[in-house]
PDB file of C-alpha atoms in Angstrom:
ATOM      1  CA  UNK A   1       0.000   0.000   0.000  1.00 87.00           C
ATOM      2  CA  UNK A   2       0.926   3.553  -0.174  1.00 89.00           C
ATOM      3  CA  UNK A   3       0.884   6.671   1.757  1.00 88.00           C
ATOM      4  CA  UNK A   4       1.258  10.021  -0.361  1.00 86.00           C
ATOM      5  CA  UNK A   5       2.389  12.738   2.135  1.00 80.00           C
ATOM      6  CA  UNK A   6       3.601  16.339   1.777  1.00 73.00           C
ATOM      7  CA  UNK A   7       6.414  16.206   3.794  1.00 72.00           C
ATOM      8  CA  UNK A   8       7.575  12.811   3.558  1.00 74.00           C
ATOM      9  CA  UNK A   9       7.480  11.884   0.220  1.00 80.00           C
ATOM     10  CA  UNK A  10       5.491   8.372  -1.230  1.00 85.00           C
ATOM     11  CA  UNK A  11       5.678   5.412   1.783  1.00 84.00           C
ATOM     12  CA  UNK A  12       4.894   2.094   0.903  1.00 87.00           C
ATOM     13  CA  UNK A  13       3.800   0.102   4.215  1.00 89.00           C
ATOM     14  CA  UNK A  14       1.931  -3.066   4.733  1.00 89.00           C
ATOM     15  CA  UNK A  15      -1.350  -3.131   6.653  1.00 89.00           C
ATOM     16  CA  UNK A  16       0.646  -5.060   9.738  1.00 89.00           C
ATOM     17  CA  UNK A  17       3.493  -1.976   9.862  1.00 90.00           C
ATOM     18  CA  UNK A  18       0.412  -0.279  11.889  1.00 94.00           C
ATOM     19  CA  UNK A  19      -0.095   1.327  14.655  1.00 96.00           C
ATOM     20  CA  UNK A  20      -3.829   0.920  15.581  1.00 97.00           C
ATOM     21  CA  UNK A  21      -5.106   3.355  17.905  1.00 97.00           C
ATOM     22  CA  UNK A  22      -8.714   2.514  18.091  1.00 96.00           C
ATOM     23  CA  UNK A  23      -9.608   5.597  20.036  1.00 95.00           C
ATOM     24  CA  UNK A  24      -7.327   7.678  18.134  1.00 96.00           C
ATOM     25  CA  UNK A  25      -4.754  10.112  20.136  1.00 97.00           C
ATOM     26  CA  UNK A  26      -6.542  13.015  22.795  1.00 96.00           C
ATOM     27  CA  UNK A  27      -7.571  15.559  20.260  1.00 94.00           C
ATOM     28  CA  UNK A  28      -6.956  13.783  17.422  1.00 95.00           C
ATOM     29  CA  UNK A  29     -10.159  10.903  17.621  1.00 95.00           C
ATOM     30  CA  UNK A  30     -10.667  10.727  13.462  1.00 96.00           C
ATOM     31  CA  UNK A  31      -6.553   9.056  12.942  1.00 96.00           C
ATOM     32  CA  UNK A  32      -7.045   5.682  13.941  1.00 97.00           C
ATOM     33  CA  UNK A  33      -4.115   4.651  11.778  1.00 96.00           C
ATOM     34  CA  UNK A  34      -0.201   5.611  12.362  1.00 95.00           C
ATOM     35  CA  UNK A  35       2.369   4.229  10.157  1.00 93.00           C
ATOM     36  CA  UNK A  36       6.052   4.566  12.204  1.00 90.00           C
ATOM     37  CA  UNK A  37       8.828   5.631  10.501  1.00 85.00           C
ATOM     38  CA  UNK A  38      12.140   4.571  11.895  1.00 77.00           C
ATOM     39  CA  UNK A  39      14.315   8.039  10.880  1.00 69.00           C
ATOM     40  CA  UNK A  40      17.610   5.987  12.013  1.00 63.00           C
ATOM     41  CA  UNK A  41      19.447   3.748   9.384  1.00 60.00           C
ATOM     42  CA  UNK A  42      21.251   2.217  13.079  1.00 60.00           C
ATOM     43  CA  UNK A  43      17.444   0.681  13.238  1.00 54.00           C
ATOM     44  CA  UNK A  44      17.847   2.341  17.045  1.00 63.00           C
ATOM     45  CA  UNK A  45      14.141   3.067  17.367  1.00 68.00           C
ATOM     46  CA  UNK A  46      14.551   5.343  20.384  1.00 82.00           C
ATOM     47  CA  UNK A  47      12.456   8.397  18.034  1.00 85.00           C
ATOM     48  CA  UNK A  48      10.131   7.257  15.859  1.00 87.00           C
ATOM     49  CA  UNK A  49       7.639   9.616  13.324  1.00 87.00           C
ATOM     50  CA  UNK A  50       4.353   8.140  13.448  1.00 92.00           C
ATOM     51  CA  UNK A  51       2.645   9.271   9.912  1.00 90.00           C
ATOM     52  CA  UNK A  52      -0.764   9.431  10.471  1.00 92.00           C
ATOM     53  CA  UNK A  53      -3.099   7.718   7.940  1.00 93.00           C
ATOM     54  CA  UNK A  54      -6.632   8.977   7.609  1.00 94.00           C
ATOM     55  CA  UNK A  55      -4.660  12.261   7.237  1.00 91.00           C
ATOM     56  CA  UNK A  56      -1.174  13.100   6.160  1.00 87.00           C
ATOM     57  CA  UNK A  57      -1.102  15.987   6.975  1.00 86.00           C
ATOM     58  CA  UNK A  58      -1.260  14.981  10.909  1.00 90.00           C
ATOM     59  CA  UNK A  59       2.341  13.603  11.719  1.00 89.00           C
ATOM     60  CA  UNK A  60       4.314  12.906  15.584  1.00 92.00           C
ATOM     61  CA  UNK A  61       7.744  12.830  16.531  1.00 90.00           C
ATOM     62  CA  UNK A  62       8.025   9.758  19.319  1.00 93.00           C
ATOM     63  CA  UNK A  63      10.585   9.211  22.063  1.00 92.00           C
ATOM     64  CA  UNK A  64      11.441   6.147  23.381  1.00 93.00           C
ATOM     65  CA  UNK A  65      11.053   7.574  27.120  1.00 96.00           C
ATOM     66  CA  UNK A  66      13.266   5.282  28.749  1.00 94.00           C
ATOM     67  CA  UNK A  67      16.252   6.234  25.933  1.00 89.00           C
ATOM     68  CA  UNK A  68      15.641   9.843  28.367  1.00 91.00           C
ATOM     69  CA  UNK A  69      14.832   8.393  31.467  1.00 93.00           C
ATOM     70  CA  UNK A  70      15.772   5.296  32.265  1.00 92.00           C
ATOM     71  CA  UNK A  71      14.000   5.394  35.586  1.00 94.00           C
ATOM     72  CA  UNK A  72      10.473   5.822  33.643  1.00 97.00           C
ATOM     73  CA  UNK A  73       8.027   3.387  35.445  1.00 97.00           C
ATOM     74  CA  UNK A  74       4.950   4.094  33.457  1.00 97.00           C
ATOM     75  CA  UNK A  75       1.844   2.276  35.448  1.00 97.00           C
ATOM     76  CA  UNK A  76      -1.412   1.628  34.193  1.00 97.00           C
ATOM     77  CA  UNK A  77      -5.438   0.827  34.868  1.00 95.00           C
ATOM     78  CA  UNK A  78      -6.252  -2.536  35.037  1.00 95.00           C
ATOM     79  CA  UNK A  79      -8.750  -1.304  32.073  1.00 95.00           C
ATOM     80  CA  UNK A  80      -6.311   0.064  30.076  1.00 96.00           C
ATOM     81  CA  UNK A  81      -3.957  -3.050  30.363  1.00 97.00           C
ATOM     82  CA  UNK A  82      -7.021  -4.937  29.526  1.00 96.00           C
ATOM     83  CA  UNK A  83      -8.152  -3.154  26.731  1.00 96.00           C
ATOM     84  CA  UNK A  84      -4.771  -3.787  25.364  1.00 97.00           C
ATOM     85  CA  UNK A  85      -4.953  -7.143  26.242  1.00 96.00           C
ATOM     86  CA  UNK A  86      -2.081  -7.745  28.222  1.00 97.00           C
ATOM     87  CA  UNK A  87      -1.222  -8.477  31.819  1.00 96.00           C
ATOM     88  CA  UNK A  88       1.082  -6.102  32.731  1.00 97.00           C
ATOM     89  CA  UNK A  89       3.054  -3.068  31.474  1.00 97.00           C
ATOM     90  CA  UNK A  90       6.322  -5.489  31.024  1.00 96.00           C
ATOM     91  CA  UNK A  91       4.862  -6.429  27.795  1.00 97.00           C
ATOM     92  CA  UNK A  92       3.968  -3.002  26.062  1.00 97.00           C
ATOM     93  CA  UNK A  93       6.107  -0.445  24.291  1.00 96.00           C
ATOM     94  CA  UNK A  94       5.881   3.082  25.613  1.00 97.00           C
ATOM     95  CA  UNK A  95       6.426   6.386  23.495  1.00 97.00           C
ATOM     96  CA  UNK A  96       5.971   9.647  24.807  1.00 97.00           C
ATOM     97  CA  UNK A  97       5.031  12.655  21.997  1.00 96.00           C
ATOM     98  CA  UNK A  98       8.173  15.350  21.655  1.00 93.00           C
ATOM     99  CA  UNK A  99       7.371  18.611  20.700  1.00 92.00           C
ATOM    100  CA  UNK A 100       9.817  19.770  18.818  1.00 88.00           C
ATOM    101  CA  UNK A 101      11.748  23.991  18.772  1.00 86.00           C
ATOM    102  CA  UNK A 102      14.283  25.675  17.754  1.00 81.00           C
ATOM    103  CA  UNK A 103      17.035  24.081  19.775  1.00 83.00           C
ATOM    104  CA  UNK A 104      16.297  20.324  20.801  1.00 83.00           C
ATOM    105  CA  UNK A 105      16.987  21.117  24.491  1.00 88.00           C
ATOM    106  CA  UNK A 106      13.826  23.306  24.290  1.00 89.00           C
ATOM    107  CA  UNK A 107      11.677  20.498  22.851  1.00 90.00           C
ATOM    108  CA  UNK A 108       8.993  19.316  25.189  1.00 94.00           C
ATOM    109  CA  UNK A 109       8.115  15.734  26.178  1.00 96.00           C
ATOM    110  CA  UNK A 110       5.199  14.522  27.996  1.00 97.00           C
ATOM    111  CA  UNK A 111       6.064  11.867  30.221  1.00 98.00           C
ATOM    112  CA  UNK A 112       2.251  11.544  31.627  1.00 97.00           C
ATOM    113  CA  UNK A 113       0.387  10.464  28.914  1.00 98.00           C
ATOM    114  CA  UNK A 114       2.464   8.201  27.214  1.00 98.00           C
ATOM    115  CA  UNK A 115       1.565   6.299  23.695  1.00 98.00           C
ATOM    116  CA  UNK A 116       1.466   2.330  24.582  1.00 98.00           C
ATOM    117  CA  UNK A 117       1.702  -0.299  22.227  1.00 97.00           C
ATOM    118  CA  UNK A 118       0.964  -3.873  22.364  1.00 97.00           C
ATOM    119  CA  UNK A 119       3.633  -4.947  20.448  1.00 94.00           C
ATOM    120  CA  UNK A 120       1.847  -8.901  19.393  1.00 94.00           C
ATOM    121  CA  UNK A 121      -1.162  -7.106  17.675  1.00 93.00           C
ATOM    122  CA  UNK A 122      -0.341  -3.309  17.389  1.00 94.00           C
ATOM    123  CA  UNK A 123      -3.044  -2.231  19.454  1.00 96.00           C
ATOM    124  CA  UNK A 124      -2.517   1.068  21.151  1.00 97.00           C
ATOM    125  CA  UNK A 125      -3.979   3.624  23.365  1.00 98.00           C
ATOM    126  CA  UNK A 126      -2.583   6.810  24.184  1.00 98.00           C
ATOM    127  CA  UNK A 127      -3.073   7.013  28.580  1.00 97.00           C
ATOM    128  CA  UNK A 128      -3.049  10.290  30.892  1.00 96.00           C
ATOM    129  CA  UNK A 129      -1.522   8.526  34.032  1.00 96.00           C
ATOM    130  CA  UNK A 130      -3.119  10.462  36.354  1.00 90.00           C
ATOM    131  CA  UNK A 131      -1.467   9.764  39.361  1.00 89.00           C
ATOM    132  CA  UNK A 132       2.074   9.820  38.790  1.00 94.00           C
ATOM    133  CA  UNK A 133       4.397  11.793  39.449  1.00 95.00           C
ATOM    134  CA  UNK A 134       4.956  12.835  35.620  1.00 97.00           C
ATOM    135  CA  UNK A 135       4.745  15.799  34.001  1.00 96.00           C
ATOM    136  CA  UNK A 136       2.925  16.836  31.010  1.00 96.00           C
ATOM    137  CA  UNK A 137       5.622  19.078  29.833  1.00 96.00           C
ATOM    138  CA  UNK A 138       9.544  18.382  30.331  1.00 96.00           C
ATOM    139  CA  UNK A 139      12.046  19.679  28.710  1.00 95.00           C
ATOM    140  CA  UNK A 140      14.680  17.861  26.738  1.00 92.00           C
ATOM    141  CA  UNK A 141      17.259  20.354  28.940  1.00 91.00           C
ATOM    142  CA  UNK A 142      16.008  18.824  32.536  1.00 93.00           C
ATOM    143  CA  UNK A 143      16.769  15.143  31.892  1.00 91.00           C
ATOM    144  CA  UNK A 144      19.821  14.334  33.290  1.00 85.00           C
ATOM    145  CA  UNK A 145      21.056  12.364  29.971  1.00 82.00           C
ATOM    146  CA  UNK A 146      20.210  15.104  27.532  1.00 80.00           C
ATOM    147  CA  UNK A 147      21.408  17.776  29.847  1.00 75.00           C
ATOM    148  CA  UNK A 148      25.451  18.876  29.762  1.00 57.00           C
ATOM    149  CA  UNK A 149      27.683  19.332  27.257  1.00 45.00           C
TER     150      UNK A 149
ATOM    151  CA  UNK B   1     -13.181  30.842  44.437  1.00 93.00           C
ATOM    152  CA  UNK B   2     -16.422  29.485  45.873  1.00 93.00           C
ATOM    153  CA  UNK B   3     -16.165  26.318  48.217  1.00 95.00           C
ATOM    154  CA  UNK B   4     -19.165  24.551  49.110  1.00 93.00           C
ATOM    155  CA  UNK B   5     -19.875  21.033  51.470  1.00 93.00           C
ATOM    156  CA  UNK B   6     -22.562  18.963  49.732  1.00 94.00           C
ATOM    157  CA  UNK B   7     -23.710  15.270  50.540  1.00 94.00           C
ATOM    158  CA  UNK B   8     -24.322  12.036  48.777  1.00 95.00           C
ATOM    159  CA  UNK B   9     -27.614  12.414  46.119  1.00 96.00           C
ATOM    160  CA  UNK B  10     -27.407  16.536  46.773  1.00 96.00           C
ATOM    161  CA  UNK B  11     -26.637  19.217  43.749  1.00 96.00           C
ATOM    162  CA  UNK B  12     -25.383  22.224  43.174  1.00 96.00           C
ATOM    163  CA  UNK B  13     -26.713  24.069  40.239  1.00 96.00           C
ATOM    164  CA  UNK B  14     -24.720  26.551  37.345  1.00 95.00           C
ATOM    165  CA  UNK B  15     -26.888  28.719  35.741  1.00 94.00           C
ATOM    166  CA  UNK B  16     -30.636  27.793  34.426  1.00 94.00           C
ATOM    167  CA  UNK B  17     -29.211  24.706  32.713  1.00 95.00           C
ATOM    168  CA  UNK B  18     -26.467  22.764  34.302  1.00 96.00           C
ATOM    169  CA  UNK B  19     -26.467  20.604  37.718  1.00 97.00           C
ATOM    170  CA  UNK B  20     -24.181  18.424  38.987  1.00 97.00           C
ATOM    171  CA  UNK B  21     -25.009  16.058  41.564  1.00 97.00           C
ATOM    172  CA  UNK B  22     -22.524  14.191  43.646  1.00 96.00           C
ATOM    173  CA  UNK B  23     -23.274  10.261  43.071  1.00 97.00           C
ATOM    174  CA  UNK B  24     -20.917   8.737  45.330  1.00 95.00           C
ATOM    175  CA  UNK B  25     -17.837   9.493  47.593  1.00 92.00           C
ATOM    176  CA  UNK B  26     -15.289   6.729  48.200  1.00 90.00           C
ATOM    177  CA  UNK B  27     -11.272   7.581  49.544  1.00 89.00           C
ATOM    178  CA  UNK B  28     -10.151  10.267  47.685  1.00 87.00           C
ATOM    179  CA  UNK B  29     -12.443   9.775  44.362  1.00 90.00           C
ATOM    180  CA  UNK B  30     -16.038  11.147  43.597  1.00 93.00           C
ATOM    181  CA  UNK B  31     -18.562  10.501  41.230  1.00 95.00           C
ATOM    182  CA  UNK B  32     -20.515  13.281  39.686  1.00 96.00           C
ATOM    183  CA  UNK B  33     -23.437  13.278  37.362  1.00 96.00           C
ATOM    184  CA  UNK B  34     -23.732  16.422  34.986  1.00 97.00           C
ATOM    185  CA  UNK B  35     -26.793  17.425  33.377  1.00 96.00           C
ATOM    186  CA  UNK B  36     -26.083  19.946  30.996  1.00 96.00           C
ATOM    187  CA  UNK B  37     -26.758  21.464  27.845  1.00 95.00           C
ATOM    188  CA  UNK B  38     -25.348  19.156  24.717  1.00 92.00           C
ATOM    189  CA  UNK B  39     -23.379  22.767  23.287  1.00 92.00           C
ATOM    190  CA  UNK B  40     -21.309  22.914  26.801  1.00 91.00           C
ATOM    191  CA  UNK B  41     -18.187  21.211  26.820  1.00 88.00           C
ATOM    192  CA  UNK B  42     -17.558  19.035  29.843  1.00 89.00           C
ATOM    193  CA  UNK B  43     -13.857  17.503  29.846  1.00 85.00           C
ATOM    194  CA  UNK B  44     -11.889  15.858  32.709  1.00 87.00           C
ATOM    195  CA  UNK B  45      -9.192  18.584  32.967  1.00 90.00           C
ATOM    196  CA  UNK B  46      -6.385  15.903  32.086  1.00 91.00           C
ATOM    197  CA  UNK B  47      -7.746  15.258  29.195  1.00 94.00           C
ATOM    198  CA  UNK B  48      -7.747  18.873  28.185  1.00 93.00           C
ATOM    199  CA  UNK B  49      -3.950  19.211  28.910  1.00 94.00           C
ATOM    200  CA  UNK B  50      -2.763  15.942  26.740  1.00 96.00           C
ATOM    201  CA  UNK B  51      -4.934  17.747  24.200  1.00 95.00           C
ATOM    202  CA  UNK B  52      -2.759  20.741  24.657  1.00 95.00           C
ATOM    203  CA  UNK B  53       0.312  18.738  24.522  1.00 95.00           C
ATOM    204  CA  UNK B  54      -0.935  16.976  21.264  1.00 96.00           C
ATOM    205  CA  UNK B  55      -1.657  19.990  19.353  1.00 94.00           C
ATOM    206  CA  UNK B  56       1.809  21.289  20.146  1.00 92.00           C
ATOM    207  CA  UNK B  57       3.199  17.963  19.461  1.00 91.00           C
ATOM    208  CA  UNK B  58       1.580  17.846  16.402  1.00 87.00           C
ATOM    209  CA  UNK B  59       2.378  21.334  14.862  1.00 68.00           C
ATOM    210  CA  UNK B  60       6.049  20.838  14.270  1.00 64.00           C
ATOM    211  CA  UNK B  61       6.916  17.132  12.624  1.00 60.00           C
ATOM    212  CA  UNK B  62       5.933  18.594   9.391  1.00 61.00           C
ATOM    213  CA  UNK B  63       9.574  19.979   9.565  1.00 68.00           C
ATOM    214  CA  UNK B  64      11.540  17.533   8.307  1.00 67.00           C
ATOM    215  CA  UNK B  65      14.932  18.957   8.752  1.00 69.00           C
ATOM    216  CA  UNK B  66      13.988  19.655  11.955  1.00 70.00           C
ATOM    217  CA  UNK B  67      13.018  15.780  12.946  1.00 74.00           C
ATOM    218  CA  UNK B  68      16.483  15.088  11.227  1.00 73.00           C
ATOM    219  CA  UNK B  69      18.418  17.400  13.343  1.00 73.00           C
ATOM    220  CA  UNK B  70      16.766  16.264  16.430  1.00 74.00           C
ATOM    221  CA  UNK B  71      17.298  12.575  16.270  1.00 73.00           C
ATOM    222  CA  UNK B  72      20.974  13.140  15.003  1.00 76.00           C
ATOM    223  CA  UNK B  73      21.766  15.608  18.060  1.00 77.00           C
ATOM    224  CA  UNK B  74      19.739  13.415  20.449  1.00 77.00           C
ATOM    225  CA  UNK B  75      21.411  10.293  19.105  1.00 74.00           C
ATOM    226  CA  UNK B  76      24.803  11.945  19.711  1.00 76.00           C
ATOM    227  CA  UNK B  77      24.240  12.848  22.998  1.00 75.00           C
ATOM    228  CA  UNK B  78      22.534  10.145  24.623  1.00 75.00           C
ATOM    229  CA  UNK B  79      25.273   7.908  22.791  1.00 71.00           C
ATOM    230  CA  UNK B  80      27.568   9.840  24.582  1.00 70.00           C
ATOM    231  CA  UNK B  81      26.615  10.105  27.892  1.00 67.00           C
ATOM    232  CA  UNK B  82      25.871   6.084  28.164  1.00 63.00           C
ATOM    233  CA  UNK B  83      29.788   5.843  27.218  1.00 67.00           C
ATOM    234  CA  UNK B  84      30.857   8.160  29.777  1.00 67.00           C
ATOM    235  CA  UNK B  85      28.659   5.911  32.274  1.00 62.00           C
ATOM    236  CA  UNK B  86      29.880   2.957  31.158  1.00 63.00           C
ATOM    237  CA  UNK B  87      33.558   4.462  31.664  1.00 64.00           C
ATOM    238  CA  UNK B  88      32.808   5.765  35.012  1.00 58.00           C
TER     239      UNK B  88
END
């Protein structure tokens, strides 16, 4: 199949390359349908641009979180593991949307409302962890593995 | 900012058209019913902020070069910085 976007040029994908958020992303409910691009030729997928499919012209930058924060214990509802049919956070893939500025130290990160991925069927759900500790805007400056020269 | 104590089943009242009614109180959550008019938006005020965060998310990956520049620099550093822990 292919994907004709402005910015990205013509992507071929196959219908199991996928993301499959059946809710959509907070905001966003219409783009059910992300296709990830891996930017990296190292096949590193700490940052991933998920294309969206129902419209191109809707596109995120992704962050592996724990490539920033190692010490990122993401924790969710029983619902929400449910929903994604798994039976515990061990087996999902987290990415957390990066805003992106000027300088990449300014670029913002939300740690609290992470994308999650079951990685066996592609099913996702973006979450607002409500009660932890995580913010909903970080800068790329304030993690101590980003930060420094 | 107006604070008021109201029981199980008992409502306050916003205007002609909108009531909320406290359903239930258990630990630290409640349940509220809203009755309101189907033009007023009613959103848990989380969910308003990832929206937030979204939209601003959302505005810039149209910039390639920019997406480029960030994974390279990123890359670089993080790469970096797990050596120097490593060597430490």
């Amino acid at each position: 199949m292919e994907l004709h976007t402005k910015d990205y040029g013509i992507l071929e994908y196959e219908e199991q390359d996928l993301f499959y958020f059946s809710d959509g992303l907070f905001g966003f409910p219409q783009i059910k349908h992300f296709l990830p691009l891996c930017l990296n030729e190292q096949e590193d997928s700490m940052m991933l641009l998920l294309q969206g499919v129902e419209d191109t012209g809707i596109a995120f930058v992704v962050l592996d979180p724990f490539s920033i924060e190692p010490d990122y214990e993401p924790r969710l509802t029983r619902e929400e593991l449910s929903f994604l049919g798994v039976e515990s956070e061990a087996e999902l893939s987290f990415y957390v949307t990066c805003a992106l500025k000027d300088d990449y130290l300014d670029n913002i990160v939300n740690l609290k409302c992470p994308l999650v991925m079951n990685p066996e069927n592609r099913r996702c759900m973006q979450v607002i962890m409500a009660d932890s500790p995580y913010d909903y805007r970080k800068s790329l400056r304030d993690f101590k593995l980003v930060k420094g020269a | 900012m107006l604070v008021l104590r109201r029981k199980k089943n008992e409502s306050i009242l916003i205007g002609d058209n909108i009531r909320i009614t406290i359903l239930e109180s258990a630990g630290d959550g409640v349940r509220l019913a809203i009755d309101a008019p189907k033009n007023i938006s009613i959103l848990r005020e989380e969910l308003s902020h990832a929206e937030e965060e979204n939209r601003e998310a959302l505005t810039s990956a149209g910039n390639l070069n920019a997406v480029l520049s960030l994974q390279k620099d990123l890359l670089l550093k993080l790469k970096g910085k797990r050596e120097e822990m490593v060597n430490e």
